[in-house]
CSV table of C-alpha atoms and ligand atoms in Angstrom, one decimal:
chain,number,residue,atom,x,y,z
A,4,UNK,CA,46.4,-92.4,95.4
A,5,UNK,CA,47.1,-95.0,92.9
A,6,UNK,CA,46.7,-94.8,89.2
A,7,UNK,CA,44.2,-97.1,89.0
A,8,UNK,CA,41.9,-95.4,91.4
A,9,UNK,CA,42.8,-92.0,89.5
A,10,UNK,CA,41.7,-93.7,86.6
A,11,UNK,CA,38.3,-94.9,88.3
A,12,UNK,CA,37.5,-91.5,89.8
A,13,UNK,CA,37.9,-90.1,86.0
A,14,UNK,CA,35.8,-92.9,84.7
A,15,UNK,CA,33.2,-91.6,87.5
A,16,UNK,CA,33.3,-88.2,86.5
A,17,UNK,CA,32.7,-89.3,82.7
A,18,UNK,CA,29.4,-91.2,83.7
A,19,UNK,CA,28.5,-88.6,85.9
A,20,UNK,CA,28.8,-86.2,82.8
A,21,UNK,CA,27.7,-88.0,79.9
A,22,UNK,CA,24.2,-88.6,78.5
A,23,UNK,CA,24.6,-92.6,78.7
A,24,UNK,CA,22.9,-94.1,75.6
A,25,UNK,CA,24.3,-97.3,75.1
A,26,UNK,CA,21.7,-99.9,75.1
A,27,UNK,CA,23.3,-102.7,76.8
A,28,UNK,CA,24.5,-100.7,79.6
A,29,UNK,CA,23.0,-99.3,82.8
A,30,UNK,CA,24.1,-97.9,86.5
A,31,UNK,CA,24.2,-100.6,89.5
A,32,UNK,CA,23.0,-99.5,93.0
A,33,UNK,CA,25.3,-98.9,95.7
A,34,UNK,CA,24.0,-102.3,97.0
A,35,UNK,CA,25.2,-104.3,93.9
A,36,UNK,CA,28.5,-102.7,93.8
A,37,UNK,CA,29.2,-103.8,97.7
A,38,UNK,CA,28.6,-107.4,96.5
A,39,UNK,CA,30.5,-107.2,93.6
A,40,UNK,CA,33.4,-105.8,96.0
A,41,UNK,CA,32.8,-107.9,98.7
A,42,UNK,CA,34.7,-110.5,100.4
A,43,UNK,CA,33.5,-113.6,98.5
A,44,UNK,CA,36.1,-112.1,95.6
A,45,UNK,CA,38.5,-114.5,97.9
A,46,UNK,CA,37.1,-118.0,97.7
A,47,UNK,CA,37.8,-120.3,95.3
A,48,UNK,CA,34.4,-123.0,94.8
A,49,UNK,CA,35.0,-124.8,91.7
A,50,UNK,CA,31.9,-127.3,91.5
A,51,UNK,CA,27.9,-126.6,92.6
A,52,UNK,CA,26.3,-126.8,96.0
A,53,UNK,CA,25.8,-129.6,97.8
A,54,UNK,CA,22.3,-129.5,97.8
A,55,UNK,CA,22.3,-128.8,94.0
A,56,UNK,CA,19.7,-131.6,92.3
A,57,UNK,CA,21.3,-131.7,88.7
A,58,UNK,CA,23.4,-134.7,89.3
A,59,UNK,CA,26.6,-132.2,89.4
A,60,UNK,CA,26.8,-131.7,93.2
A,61,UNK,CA,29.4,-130.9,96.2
A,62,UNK,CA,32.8,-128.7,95.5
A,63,UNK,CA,36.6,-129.3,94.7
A,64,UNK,CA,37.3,-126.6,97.8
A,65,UNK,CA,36.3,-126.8,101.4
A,66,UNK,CA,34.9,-123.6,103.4
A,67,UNK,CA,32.6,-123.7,100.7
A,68,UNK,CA,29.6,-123.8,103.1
A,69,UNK,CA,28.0,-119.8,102.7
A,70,UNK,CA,28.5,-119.7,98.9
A,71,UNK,CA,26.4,-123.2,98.8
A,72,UNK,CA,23.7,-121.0,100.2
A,73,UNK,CA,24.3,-117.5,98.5
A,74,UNK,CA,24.3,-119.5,94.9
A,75,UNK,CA,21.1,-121.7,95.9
A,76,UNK,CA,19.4,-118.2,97.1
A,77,UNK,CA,20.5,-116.6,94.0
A,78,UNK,CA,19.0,-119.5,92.0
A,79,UNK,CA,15.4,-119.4,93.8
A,80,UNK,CA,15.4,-115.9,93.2
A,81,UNK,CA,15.8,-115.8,89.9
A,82,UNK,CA,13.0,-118.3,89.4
A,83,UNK,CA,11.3,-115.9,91.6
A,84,UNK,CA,11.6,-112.8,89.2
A,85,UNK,CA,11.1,-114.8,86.1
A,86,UNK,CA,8.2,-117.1,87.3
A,87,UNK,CA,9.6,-120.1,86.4
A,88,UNK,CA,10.6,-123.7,87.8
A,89,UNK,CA,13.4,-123.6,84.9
A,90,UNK,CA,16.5,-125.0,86.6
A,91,UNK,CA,19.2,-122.0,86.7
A,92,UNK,CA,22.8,-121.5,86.8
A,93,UNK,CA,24.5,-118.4,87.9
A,94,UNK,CA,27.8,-119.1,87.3
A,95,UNK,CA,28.4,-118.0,83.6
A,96,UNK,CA,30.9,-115.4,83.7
A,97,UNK,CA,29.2,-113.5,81.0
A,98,UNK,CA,26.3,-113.8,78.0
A,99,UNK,CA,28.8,-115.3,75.5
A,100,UNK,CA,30.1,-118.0,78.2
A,101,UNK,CA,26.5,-118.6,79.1
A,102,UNK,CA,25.9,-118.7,75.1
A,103,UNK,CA,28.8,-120.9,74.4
A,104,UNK,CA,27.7,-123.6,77.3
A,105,UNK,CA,24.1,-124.1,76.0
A,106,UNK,CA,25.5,-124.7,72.7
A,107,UNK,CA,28.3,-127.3,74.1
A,108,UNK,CA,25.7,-128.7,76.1
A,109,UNK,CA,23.2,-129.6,73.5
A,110,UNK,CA,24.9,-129.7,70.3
A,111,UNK,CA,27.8,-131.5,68.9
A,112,UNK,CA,30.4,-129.0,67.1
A,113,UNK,CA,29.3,-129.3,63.2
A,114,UNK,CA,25.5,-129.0,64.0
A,115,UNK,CA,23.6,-126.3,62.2
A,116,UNK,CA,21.7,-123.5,64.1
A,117,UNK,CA,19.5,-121.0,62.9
A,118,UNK,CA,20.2,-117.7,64.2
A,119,UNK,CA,19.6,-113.8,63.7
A,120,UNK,CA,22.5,-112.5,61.6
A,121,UNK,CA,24.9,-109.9,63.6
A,122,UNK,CA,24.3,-107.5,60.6
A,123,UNK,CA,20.4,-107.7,61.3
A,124,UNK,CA,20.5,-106.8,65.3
A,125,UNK,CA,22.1,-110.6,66.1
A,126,UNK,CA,24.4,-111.3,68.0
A,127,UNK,CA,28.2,-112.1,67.8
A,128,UNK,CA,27.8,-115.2,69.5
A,129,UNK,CA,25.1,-116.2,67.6
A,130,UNK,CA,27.1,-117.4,64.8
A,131,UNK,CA,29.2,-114.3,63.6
A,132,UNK,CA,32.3,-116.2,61.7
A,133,UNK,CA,34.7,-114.7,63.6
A,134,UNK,CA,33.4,-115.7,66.9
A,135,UNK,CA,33.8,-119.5,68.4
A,136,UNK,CA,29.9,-120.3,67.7
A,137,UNK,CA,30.3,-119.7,64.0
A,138,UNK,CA,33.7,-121.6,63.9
A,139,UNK,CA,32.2,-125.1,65.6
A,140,UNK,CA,28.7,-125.0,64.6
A,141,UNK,CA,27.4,-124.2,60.8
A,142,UNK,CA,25.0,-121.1,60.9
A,143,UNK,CA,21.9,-120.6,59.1
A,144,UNK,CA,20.4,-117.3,59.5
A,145,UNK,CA,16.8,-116.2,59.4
A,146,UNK,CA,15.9,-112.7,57.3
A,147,UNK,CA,14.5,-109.9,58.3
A,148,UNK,CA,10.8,-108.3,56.2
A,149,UNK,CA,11.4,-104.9,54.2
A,150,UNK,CA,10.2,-103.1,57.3
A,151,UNK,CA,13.2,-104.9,59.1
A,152,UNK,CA,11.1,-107.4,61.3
A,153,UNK,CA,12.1,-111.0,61.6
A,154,UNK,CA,10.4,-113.1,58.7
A,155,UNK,CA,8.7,-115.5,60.7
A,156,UNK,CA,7.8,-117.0,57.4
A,157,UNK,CA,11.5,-117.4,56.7
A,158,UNK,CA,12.0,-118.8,59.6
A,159,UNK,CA,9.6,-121.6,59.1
A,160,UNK,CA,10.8,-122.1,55.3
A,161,UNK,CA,14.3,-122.7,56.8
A,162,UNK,CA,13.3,-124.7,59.9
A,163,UNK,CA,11.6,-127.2,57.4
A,164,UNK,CA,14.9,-127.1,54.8
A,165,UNK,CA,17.7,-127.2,56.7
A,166,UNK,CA,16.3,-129.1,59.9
A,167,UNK,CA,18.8,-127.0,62.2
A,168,UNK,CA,19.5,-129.0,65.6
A,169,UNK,CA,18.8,-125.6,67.4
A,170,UNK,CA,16.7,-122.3,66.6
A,171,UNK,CA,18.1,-119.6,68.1
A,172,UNK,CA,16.3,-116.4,68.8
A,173,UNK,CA,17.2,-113.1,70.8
A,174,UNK,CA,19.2,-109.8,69.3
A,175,UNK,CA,20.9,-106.9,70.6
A,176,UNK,CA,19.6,-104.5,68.2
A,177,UNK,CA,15.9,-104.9,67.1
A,178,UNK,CA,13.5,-102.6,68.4
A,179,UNK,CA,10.4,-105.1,68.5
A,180,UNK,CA,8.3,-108.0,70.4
A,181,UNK,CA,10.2,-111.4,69.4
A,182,UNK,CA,7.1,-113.9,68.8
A,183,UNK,CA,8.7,-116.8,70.8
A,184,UNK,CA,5.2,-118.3,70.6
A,185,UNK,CA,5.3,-118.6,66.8
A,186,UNK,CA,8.6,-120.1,66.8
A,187,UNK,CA,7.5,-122.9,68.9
A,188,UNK,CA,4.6,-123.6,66.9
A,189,UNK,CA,7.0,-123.2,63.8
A,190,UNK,CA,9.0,-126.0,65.9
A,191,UNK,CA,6.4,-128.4,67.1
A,192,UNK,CA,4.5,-128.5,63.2
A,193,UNK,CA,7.9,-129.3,62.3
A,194,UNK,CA,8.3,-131.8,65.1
A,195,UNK,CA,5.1,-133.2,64.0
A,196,UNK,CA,5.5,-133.7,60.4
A,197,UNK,CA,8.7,-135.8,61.1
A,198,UNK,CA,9.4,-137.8,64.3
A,199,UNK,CA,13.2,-138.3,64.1
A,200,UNK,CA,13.5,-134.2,64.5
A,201,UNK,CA,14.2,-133.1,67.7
A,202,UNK,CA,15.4,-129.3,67.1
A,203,UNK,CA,16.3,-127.3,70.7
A,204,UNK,CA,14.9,-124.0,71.1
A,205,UNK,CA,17.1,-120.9,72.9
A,206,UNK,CA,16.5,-118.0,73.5
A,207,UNK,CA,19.0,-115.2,74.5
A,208,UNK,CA,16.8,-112.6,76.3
A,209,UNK,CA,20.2,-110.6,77.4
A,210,UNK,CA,18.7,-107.3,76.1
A,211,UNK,CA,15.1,-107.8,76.9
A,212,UNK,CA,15.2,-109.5,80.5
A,213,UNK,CA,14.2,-106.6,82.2
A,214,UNK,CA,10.8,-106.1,80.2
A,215,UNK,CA,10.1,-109.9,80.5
A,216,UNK,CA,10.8,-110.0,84.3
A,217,UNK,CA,8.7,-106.4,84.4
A,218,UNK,CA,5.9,-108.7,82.3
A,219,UNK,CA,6.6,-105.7,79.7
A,220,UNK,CA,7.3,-108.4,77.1
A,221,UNK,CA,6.5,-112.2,75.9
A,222,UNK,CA,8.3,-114.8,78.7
A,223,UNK,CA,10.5,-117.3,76.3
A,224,UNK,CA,9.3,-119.6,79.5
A,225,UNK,CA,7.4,-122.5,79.2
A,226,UNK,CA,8.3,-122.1,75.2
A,227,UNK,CA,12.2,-122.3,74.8
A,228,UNK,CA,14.4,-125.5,76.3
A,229,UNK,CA,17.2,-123.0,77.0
A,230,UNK,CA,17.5,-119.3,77.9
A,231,UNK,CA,20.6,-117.3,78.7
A,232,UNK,CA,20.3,-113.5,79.8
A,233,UNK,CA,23.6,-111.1,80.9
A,234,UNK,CA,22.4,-109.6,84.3
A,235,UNK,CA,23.5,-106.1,83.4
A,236,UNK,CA,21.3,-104.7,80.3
A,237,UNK,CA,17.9,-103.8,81.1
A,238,UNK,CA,18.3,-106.3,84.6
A,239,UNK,CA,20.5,-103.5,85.9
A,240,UNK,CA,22.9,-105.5,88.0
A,241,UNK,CA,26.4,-106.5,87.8
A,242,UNK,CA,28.1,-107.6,84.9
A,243,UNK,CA,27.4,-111.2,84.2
A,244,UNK,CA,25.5,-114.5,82.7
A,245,UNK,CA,22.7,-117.0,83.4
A,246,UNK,CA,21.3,-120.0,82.1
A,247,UNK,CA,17.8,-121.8,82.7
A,248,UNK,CA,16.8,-124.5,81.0
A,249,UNK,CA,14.1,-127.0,81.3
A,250,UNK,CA,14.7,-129.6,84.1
A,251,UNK,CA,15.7,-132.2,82.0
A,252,UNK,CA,18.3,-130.8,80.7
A,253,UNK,CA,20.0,-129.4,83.8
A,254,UNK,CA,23.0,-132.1,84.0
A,255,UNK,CA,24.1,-130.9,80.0
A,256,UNK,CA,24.0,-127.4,81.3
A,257,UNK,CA,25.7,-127.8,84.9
A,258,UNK,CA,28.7,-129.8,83.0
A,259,UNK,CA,29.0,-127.4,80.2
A,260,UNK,CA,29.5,-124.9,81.8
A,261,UNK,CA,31.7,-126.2,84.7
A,262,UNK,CA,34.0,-128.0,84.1
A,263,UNK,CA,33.9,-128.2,80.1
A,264,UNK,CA,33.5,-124.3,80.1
A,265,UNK,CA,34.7,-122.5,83.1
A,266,UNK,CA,36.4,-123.3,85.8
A,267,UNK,CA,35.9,-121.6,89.5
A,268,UNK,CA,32.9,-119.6,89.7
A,269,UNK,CA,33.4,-115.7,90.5
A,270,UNK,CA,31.2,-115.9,93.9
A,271,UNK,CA,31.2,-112.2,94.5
A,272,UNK,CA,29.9,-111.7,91.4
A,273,UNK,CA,27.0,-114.4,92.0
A,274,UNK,CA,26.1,-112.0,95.1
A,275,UNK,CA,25.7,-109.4,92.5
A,276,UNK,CA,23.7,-111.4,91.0
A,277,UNK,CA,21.1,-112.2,94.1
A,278,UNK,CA,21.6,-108.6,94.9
A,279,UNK,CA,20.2,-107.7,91.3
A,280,UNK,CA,17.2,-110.3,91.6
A,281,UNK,CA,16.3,-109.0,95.3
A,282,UNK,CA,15.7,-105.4,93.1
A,283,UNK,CA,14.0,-106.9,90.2
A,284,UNK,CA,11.3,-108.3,92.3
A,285,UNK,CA,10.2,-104.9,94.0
A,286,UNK,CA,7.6,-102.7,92.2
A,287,UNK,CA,10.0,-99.7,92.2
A,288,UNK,CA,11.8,-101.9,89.3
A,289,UNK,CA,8.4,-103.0,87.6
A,290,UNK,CA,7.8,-99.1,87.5
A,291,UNK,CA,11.8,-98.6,86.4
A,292,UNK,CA,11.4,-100.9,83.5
A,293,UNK,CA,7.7,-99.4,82.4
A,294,UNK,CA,9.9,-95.7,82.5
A,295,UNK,CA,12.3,-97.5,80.2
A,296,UNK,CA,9.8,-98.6,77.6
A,297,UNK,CA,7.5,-95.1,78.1
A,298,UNK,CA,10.9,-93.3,77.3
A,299,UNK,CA,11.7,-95.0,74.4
A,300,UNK,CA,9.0,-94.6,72.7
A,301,UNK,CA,9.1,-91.3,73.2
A,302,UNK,CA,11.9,-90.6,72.1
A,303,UNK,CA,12.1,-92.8,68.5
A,304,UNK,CA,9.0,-90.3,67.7
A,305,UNK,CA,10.7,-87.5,68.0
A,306,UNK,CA,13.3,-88.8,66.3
A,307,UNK,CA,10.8,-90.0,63.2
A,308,UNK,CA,8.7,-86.3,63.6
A,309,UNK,CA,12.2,-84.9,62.9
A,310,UNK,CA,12.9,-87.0,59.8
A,311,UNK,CA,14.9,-89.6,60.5
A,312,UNK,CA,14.7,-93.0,59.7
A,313,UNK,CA,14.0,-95.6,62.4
A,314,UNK,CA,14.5,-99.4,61.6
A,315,UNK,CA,10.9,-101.0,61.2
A,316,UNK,CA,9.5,-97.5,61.7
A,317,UNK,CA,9.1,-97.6,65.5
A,318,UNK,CA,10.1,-99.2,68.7
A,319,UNK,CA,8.5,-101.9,71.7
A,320,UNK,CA,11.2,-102.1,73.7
A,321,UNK,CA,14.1,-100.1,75.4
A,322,UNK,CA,15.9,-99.3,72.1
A,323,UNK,CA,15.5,-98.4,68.4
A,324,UNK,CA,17.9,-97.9,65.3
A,325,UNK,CA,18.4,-95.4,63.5
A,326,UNK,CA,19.1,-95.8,59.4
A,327,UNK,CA,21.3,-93.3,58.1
A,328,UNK,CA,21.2,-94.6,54.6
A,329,UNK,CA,19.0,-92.9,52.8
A,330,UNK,CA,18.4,-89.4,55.0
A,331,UNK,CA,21.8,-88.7,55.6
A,332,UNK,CA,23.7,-91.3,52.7
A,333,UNK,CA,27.1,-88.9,53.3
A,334,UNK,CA,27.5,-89.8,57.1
A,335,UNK,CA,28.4,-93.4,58.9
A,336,UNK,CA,27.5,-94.7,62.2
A,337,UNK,CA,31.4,-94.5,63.1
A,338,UNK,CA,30.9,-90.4,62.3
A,339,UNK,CA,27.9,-89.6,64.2
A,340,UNK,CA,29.2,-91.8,67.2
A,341,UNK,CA,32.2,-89.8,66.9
A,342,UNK,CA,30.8,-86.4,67.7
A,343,UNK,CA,28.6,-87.2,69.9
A,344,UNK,CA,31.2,-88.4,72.2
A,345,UNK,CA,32.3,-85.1,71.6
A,346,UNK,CA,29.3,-83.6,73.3
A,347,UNK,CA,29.3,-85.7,76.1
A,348,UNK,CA,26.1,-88.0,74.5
A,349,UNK,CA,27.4,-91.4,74.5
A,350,UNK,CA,25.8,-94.0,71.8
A,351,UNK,CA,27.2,-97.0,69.9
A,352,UNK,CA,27.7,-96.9,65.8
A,353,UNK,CA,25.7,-100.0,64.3
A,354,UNK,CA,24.7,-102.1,61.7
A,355,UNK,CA,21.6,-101.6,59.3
A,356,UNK,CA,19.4,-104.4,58.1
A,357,UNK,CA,20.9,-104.9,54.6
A,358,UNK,CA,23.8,-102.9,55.5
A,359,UNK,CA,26.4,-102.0,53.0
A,360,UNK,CA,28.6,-100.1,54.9
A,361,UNK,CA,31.5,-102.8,57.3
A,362,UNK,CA,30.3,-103.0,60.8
A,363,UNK,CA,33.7,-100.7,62.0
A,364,UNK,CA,32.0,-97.7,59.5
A,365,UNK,CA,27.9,-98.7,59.6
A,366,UNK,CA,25.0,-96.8,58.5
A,367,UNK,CA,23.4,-96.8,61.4
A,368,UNK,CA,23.2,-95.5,65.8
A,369,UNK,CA,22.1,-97.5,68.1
A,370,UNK,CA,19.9,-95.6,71.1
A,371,UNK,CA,19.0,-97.3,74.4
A,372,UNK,CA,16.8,-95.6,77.3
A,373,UNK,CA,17.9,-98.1,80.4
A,374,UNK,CA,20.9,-96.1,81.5
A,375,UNK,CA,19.1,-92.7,81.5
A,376,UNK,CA,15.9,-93.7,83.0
A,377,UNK,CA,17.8,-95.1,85.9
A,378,UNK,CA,19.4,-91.5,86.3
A,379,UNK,CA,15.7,-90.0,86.5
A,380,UNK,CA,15.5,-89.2,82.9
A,381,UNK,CA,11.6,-88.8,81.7
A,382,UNK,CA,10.0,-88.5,78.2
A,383,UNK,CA,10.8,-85.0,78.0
A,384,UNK,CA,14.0,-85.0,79.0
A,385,UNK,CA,14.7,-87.6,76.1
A,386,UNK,CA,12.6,-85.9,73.2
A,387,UNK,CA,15.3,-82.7,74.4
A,388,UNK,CA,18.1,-84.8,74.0
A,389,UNK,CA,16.8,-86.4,70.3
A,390,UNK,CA,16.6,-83.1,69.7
A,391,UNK,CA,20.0,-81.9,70.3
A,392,UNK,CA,21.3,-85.3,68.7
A,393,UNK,CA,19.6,-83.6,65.8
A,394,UNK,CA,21.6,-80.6,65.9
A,395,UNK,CA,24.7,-82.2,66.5
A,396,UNK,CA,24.3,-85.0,63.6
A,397,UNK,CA,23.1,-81.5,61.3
A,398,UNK,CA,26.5,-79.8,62.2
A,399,UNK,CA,28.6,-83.0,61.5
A,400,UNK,CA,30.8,-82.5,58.6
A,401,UNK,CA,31.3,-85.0,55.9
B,4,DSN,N1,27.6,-106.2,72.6
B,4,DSN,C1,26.5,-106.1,73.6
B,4,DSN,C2,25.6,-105.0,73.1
B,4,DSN,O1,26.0,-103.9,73.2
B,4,DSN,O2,24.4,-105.3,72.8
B,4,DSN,C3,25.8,-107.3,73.9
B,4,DSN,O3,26.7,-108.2,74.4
């Protein structure tokens, strides 16, 4: 046996024998995997399909003729799970190459957009000043309440002063329903009050495209020009990107992201992808993805019944903070991730809102139900682990 495949048979055993709480990840079927590891890792089809209607049509490679079909089959169905007529494309390699193309395709480097700060529960391509987004495009960023829930008020107050040419919203750590309604309306007043505006609106769903396409939270559809997901969070497929966008717009985003952003698209990986949309449309998913939300709740209220502080005191979604600030000031996210690795409970240090601590130490752990569920985990099974979580973090240390 090789050492790679000594390495991936220990990998196995560790996800076999770890309590997997990392909110962005999840287990594939056996059916995704023999996509992902399919044949199509061998062909090379830089370009779209033929029958593609964005303008951007036809390949730089011949044999091209079954991807053509498996990438237009993986675009219906993606309309299918979301309900939309968005135009999509399946290519993006991942959520910050999907990111980074809707920004290329819409904006001009030097732009400003508004954005949820990293340290809130953003993103890193949402601005962060290390990443490529915060070094073309000037970032604005909207606060969060007390309580830790987007100001929508802020939002509005910043819309109107700093006229950003895109409002950005989506996060990979906040715990509650995003009102993409109100930030349309915050958009179209603004629209309104001066013609010459003409602000885009994204949304990055990548955490919470499971509960949308489960109808367990707000579609972004119908409200936002442009929305990117990954296709591994609460979507539970392969690793991967998407962008839809409103029709018109479908050229800008076909071009950005091939050629300006990427070059050959990875077509096994877009069999993932029509692999994970063939699951998301059956009701054993729609039942998967209530589990998720059931389970989370669950288990933040144990975890507040025991004490502990949750960011904006509760949870919607598949995932909730917890502030380590004020109950336990002596430890760091960085510590408590630490030793739960050591027991086998896998979770991911993170920022607080008004965090003082860098994001390598933090104040704060990050706890996701998506990976569990899958493995059959129920409410109970979660309030028993926040409960040992609590016994571990109360034997840490300092
Ligand atoms: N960094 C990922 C997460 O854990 O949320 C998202 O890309």
């Amino acid at each position: 046996m090789s050492k790679v495949f000594d390495l991936i048979e220990k990998e196995q055993q560790r996800q076999n024998n770890t309590i997997e709480l990392i909110a962005s990840e999840n287990f594939v079927s056996d059916n995704v995997r023999r996509a992902v590891g399919s044949c199509l890792t061998n062909k090379y089809a830089e370009g779209y399909p033929t029958t593609r209607l964005s303008g951007h049509k036809g390949r730089y490679y011949g044999g091209c003729t079954v991807v053509d079909e498996l990438e237009e089959y993986c675009c219906d169905l993606w309309r299918q799970v979301f309900k939309t007529d968005y135009h999509v494309n399946v290519q993006p390699h991942s959520g910050s190459s999907a990111n980074l193309a809707a920004y290329m395709a819409v904006l001009t480097p030097g732009d400003t957009i508004l954005s949820m700060s990293l340290n809130d529960g953003g993103h890193l391509t949402h601005g962060s000043p290390v990443n490529i987004s915060g070094k073309l495009f000037h970032i604005e960023s909207y606060s969060l309440d007390a309580s830790g829930r987007i100001d929508y008020e802020d939002i509005a107050n910043k819309v109107r002063a700093s006229k950003p040419q895109m409002v950005l919203a989506g996060a990979s750590a906040y715990s509650r329903i995003i009102d993409f309604r109100k930030i349309r309306a915050i958009l179209d007043e603004a629209m309104a009050q001066d013609e010459t505006y003409k602000p885009y609106f994204m949304v990055d769903m990548a955490h919470i495209a499971g509960l949308i396409a489960a109808g367990e939270h707000p579609t972004p559809f119908g409200l936002a020009d442009i929305v990117t997901t990954t296709t591994h969070k609460t979507l539970r497929g392969t690793r991967g990107g998407m962008i839809f966008c409103r029709k018109e717009l479908a050229g800008k985003i076909d071009s950005a992201i091939f050629p300006c952003c990427q070059g050959g698209p990875l077509e096994h990986v877009i069999a993932g992808k029509a692999v994970t949309a063939e699951e998301a449309l059956t009701p054993e998913y729609q039942e998967y993805i209530r589990q998720v939300v059931r389970n989370s709740k669950a288990m933040c209220a144990q975890f507040i019944e025991m004490g502990y502080d949750v960011v904006t005191g509760g949870t919607d979604n598949h995932l909730f903070v917890i502030d380590l600030s004020k109950t336990h000031p002596h430890l760091t996210g960085k510590m408590v991730q630490n030793d739960l690795d050591r027991h086998d409970i896998t979770a991911n240090k993170n920022c607080v809102p008004f965090e003082k601590r860098s994001p390598v130490e933090t104040s704060g752990v990050r706890i996701g139900t998506a990976a569990m569920t899958t493995k059959g985990y129920k409410e109970a099974d979660f309030i028993a682990v926040a409960k040992r979580i609590d016994e571990i973090i109360r034997g840490i240390q300092a």
